[in-house]
Coordinates of C-alpha atoms in Angstrom, one line a residue:
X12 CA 98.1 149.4 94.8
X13 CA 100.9 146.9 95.9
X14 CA 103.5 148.7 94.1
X15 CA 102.4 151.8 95.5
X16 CA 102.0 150.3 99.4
X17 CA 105.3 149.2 99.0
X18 CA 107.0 152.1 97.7
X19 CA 105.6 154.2 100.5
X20 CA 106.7 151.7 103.3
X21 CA 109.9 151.3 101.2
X22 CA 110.2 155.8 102.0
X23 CA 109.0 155.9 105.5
X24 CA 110.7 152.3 106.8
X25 CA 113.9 153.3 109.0
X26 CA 116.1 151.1 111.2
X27 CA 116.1 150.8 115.0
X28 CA 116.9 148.1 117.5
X29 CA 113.5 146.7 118.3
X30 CA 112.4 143.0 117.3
X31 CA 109.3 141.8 115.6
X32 CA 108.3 137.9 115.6
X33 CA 105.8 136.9 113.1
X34 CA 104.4 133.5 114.5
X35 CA 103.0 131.6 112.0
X36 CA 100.6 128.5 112.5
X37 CA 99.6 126.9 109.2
X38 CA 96.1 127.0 108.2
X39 CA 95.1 127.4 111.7
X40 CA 91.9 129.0 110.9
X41 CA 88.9 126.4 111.0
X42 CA 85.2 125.8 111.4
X43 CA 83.0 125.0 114.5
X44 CA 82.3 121.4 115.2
X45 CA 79.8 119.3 116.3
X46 CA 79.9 121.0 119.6
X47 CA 80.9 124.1 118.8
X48 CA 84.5 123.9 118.7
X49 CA 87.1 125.1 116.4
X50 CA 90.8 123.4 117.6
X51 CA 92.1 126.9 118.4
X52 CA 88.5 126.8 120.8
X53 CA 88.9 123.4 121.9
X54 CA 93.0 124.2 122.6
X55 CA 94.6 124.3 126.2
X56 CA 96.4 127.3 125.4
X57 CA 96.6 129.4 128.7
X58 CA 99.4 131.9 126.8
X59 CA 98.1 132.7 124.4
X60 CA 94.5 133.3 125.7
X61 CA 96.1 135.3 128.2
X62 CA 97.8 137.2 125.4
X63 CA 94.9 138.2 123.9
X64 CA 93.8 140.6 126.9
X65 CA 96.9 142.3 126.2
X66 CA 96.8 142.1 122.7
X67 CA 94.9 143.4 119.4
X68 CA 93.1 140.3 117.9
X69 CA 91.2 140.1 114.3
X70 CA 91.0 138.2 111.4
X71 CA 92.7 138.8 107.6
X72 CA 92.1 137.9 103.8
X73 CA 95.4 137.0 102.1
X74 CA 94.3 137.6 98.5
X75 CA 90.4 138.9 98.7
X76 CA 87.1 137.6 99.8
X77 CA 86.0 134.4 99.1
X78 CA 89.4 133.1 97.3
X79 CA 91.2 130.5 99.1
X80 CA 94.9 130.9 98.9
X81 CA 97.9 128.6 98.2
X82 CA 100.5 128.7 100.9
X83 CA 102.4 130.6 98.3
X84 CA 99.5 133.6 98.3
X85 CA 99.3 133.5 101.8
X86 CA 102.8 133.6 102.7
X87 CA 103.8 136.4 100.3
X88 CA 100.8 138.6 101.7
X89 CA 101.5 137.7 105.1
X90 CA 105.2 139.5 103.8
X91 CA 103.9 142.2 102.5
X92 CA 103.8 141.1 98.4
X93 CA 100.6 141.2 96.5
X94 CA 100.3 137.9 95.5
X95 CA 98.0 139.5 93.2
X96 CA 101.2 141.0 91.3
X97 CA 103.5 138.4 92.4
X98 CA 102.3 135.2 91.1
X99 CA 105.0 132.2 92.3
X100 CA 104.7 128.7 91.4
X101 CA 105.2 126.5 94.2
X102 CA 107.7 124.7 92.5
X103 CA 110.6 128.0 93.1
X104 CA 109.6 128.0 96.7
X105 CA 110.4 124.3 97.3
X106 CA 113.5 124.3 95.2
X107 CA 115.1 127.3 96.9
X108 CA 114.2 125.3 100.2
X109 CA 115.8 122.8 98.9
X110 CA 118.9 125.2 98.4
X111 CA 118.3 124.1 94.1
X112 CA 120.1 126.4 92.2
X113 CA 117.7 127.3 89.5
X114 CA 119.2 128.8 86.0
X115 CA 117.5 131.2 83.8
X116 CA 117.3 127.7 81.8
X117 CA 115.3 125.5 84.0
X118 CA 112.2 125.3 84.9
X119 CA 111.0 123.4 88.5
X120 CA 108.3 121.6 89.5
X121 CA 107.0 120.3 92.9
X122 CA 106.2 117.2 93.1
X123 CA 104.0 114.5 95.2
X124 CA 104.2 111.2 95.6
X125 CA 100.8 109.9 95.5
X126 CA 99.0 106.3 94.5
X127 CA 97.2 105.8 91.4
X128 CA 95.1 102.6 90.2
X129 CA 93.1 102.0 86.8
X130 CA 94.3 105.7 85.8
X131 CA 92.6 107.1 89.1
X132 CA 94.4 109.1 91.7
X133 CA 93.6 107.5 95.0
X134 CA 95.5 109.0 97.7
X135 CA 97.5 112.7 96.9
X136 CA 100.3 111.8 99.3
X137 CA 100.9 108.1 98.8
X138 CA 99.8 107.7 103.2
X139 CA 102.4 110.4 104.4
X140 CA 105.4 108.0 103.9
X141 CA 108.6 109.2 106.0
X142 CA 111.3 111.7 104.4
X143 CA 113.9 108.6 104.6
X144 CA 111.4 106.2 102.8
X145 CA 110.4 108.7 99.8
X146 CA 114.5 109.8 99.4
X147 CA 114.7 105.9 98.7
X148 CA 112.5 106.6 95.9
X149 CA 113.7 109.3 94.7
X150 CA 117.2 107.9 94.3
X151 CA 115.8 105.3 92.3
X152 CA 114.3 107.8 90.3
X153 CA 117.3 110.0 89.7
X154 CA 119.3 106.5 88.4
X155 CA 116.4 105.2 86.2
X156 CA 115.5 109.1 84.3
X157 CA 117.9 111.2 83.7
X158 CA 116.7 112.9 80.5
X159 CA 113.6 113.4 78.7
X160 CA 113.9 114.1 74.8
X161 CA 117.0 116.9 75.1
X162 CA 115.5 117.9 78.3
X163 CA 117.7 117.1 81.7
X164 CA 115.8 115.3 84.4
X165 CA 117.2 116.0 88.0
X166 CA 115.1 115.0 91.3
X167 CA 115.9 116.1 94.6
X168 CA 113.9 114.7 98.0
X169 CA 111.7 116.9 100.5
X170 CA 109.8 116.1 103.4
X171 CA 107.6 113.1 103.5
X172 CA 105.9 112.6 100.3
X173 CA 107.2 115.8 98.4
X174 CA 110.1 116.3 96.2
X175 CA 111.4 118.5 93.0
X176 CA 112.2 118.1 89.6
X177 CA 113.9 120.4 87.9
X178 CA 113.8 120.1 83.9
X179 CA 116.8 121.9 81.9
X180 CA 117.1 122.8 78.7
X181 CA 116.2 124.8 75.9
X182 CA 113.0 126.4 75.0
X183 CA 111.3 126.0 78.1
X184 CA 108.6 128.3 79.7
X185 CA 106.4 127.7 82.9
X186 CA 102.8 128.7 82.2
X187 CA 101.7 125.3 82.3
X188 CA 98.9 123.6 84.3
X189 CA 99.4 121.5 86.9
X190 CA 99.4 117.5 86.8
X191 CA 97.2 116.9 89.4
X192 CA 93.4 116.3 89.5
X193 CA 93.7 118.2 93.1
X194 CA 91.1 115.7 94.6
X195 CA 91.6 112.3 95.8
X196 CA 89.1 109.7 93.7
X197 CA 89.4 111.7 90.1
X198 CA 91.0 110.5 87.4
X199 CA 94.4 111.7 86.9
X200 CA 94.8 115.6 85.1
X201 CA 97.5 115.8 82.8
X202 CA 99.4 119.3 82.2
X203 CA 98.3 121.5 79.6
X204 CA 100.3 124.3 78.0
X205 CA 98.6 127.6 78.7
X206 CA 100.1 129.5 75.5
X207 CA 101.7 128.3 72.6
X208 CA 105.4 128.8 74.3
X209 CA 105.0 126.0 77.1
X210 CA 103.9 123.6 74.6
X211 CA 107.2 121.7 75.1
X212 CA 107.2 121.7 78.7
X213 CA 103.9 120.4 79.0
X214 CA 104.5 117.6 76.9
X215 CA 108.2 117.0 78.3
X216 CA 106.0 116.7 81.9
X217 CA 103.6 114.4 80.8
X218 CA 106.3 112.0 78.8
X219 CA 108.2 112.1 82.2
X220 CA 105.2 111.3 84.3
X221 CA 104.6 108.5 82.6
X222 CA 108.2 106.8 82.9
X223 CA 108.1 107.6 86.9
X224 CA 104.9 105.4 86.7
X225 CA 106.6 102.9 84.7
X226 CA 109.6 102.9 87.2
X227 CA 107.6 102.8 90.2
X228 CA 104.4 100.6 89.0
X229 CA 105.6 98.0 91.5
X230 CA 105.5 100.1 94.6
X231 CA 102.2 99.8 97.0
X232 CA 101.9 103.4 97.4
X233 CA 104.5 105.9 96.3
X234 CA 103.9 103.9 92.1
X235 CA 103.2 107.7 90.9
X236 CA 103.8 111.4 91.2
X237 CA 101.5 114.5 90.8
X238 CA 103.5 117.8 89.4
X239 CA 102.4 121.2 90.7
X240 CA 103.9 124.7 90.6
X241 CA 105.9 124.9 87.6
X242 CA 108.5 127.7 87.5
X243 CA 111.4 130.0 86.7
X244 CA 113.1 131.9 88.7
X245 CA 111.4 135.3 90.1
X246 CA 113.0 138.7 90.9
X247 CA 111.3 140.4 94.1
X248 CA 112.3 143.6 96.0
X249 CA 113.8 142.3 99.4
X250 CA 112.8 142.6 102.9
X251 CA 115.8 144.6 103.1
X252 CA 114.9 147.3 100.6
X253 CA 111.7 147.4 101.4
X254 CA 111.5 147.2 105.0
X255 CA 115.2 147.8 106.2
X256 CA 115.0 144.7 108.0
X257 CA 117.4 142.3 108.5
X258 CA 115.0 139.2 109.1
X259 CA 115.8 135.2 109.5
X260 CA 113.4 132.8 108.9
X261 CA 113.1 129.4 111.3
X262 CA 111.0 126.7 108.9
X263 CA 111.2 123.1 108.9
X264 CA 109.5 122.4 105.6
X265 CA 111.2 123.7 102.2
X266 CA 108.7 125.3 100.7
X267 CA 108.5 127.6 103.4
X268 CA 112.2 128.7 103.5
X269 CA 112.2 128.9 100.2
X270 CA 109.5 131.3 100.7
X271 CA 111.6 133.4 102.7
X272 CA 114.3 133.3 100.5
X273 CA 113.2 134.5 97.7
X274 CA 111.9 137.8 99.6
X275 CA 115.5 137.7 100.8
X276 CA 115.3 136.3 104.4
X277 CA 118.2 134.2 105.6
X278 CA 117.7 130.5 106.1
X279 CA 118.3 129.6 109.9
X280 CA 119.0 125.8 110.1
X281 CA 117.0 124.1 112.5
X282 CA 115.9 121.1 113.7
X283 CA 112.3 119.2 112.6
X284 CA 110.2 120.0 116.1
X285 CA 108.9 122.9 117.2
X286 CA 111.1 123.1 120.5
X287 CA 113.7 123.2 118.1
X288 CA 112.5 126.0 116.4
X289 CA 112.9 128.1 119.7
X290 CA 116.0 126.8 120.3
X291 CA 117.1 127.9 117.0
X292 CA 115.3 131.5 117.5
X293 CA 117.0 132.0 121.3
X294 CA 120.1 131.0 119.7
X295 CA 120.5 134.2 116.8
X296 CA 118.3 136.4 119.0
X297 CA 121.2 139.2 118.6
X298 CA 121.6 138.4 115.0
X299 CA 118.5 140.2 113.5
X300 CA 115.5 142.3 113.9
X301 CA 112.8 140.3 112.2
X302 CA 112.2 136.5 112.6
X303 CA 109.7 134.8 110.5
X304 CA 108.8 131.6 112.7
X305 CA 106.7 129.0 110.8
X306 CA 104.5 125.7 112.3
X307 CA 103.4 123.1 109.8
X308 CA 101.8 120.7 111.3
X309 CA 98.3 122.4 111.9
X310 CA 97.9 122.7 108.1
X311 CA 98.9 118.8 108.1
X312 CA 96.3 118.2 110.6
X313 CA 93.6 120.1 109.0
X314 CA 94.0 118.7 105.3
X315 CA 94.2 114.8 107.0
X316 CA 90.6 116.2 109.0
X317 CA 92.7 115.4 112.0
X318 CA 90.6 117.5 114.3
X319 CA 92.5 116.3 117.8
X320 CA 95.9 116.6 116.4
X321 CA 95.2 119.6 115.1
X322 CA 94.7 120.6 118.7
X323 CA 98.0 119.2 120.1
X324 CA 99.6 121.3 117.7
X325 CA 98.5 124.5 119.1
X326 CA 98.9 123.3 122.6
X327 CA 102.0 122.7 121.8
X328 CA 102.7 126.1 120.2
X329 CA 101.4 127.5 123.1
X330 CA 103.7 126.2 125.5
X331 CA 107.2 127.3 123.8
X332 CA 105.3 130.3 123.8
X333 CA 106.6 131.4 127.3
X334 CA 110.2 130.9 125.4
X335 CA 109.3 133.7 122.9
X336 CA 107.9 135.7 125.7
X337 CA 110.4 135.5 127.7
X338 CA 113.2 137.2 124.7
X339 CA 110.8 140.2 125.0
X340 CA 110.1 140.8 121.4
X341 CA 108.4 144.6 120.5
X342 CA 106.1 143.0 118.8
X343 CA 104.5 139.5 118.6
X344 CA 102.2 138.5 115.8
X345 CA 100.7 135.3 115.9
X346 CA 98.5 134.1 112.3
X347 CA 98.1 131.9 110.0
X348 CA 98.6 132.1 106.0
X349 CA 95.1 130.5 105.4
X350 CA 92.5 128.2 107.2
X351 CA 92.7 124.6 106.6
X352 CA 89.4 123.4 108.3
X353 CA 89.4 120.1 109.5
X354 CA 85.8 119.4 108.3
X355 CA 87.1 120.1 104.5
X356 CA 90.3 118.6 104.3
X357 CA 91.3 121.7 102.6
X358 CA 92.4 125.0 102.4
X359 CA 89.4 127.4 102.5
X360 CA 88.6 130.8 102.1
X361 CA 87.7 131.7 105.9
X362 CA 89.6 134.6 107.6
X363 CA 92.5 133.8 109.1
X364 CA 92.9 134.8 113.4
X365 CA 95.1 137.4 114.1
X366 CA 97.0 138.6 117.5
X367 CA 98.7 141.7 117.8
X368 CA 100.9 142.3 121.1
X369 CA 102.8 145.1 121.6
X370 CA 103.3 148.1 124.4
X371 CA 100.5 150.3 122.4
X372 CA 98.0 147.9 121.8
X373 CA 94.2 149.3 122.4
X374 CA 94.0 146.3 124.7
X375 CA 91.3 144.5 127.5
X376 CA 89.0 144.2 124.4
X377 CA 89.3 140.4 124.2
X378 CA 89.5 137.4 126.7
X379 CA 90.7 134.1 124.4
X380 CA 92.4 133.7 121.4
X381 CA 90.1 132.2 118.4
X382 CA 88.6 132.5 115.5
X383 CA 85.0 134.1 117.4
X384 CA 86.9 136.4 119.5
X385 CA 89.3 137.6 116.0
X386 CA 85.7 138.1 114.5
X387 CA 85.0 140.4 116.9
X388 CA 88.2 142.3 117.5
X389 CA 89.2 145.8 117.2
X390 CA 91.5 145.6 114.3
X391 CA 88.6 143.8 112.3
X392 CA 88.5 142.1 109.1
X393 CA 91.8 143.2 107.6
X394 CA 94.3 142.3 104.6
X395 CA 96.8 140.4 105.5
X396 CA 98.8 143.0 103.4
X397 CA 98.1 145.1 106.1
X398 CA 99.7 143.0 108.9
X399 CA 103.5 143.6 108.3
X400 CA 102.8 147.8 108.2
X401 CA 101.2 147.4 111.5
X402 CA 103.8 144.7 112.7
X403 CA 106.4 148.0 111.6
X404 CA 104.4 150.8 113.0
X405 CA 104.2 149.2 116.3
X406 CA 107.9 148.7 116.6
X407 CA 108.5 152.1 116.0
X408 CA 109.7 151.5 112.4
X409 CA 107.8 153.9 110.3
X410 CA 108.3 157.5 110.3
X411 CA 104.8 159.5 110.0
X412 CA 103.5 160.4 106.2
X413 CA 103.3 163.8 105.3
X414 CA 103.5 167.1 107.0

């Protein structure tokens, strides 16, 4: 069906002038507290409740019901790509963040640092350290492994605790499992080969593992590293192709750019807050017709069960809304890629809110922006497949199907 969707956008997609911003708050989707309250309830967000009496609100499943999505899954749906049909390690997406190049050769991984005691996986993220701190690490890393049986071993630092490996050399495939027990307090998971072909690379993982926690067995937090997302390089129909868009994404983490990337977006550099972010977007305004707008840091919130941070965040958003409003896009979609809800520490399987503005909106239908009134809303429960065809149709850049 995702072939056939986008073969029939791909025919009926032309090119005009008008712009379409797809907002994206990370796993801002959530569940009631105590009192009541989600953090997009609990919010001071005057925009965009005010937005949603002009707007279309609802809620969306990036991959189906009850299956909570990767960042990866939601992402891709949120562009349009079965993530179904296009299955991507998140190990690609961080490396082409990262601006890796990755040969038909390599396979890469993305990697945590995290803290490990009596063979036990503690804490996932070794406490958040800063970017600076873990590129430390990472250097001493890269000087004390640089090759792993005829395999070469290359790191590269990310934000906070993440970084990549990439592993090149011959014989290697991807469909491996990932070295991580996922939960903090098990016992560390070791990669497994899922057919006979990644054999090698399983075991090249595992032997490399267990000289980064050799190297780093005197550090108090970062003495060990999870591996997640192993990957080749993909080859995806562009945004261009598809859509006949020329669109720019604005992301301060990697994995999100690369994201973007890969579905052929080009990489705006910007700066690491979200005022930056609107600076960046005011600045190439001109420049394109589609800007893919990304805030991490209610995901961050949500997995550390940071319910009041969580809510700054989306205060926050809200006020450089007036920024975005004020370019005068088409079409503003504001979403998420999945819920993270702060009672879970997780991603979950909850619909995700979604806000729809655009001059032919059925509007007056809702009075705030959350995940009660999205329940409610007229576009309904939707796929979030379905959100970049709308986000098209109401900027005029669909012709009509059929006689």
């Amino acid at each position: 069906m995702s072939f056939d969707r986008q073969n029939i956008i791909k025919d009926l997609s032309i090119k005009t002038d008008s712009k379409i911003v797809l907002l994206v708050m990370d796993g801002v989707g959530d569940l009631p507290n105590e009192e009541g309250k989600t953090p997009l309830k609990a919010a001071n967000k005057p925009i965009m409740d005010s937005l949603a009496k002009e707007s279309e609100l609802g809620q969306s499943i990036a991959v189906f019901q009850g299956i909570t999505p990767g960042s990866g899954p939601g992402h891709l749906s949120l562009f349009g790509y079965d993530p179904l049909k296009y299955q991507i390690g998140r190990g690609i997406l961080e490396a082409l963040g990262l601006d890796v190049e990755v040969g038909p050769k390599d396979v890469v991984a993305r990697a945590n640092f995290a803290t490990i005691k009596d063979g036990v996986i503690i804490d996932r993220r070794a406490g958040r350290p800063a970017s600076e701190e873990s590129k430390k690490i990472v250097e001493l890393l890269s000087e004390k492994i640089k090759q792993i049986d005829d395999v070469k071993i290359t790191f590269y630092p990310g934000k906070e605790h993440r970084f990549v490996v990439k592993f090149s050399g011959e014989g290697l495939f991807d469909e491996v499992s990932d070295a991580d027990p996922q939960k903090e307090g098990h016992p560390m998971e070791w990669a497994k080969s899922l057919n006979p072909d990644s054999e090698k690379m399983a075991k090249i993982a595992n032997k490399l593992l267990k000289e980064i926690g050799e190297v780093l067995k005197d550090q108090p937090k970062m003495n060990f590293a999870l591996l997640r997302g192993f990957s080749k390089h993909p080859k995806l129909p562009t945004f261009k192709e598809i859509y006949k868009l020329d669109a720019a994404a604005i992301a301060t983490y990697p994995m999100y750019r690369g994201l973007a990337k890969l579905v052929g977006m080009q990489i705006i550099k910007t700066g690491e807050t979200i005022e930056d972010e609107i600076e960046t977007l005011k600045a190439n305004w001109n420049k394109y017709d589609f800007f893919f707008v990304h805030v991490k840091k209610t995901d961050s919130y949500g997995e550390d069960g940071n319910f009041n941070e969580k809510v700054k965040v989306i205060e926050n958003t809200d006020r450089v809304l007036k920024d975005i409003l004020a370019l005068k896009p088409d079409v503003l979609i504001i979403t998420g890629d999945h819920s993270t809800p702060a009672p879970m520490k997780s991603h979950s399987w909850h619909p995700v809110p979604v806000l729809i503005n655009s001059k032919f909106v059925r509007k007056g239908l809702s009075n705030v922006f959350d995940e009660f009134e999205c329940a409610r809303g007229v576009l309904g429960t939707i796929s979030a497949l379905d959100l970049l065809p709308l986000a098209l149709a109401h900027a005029g850049k669909l012709e009509k199907y059929g006689a």
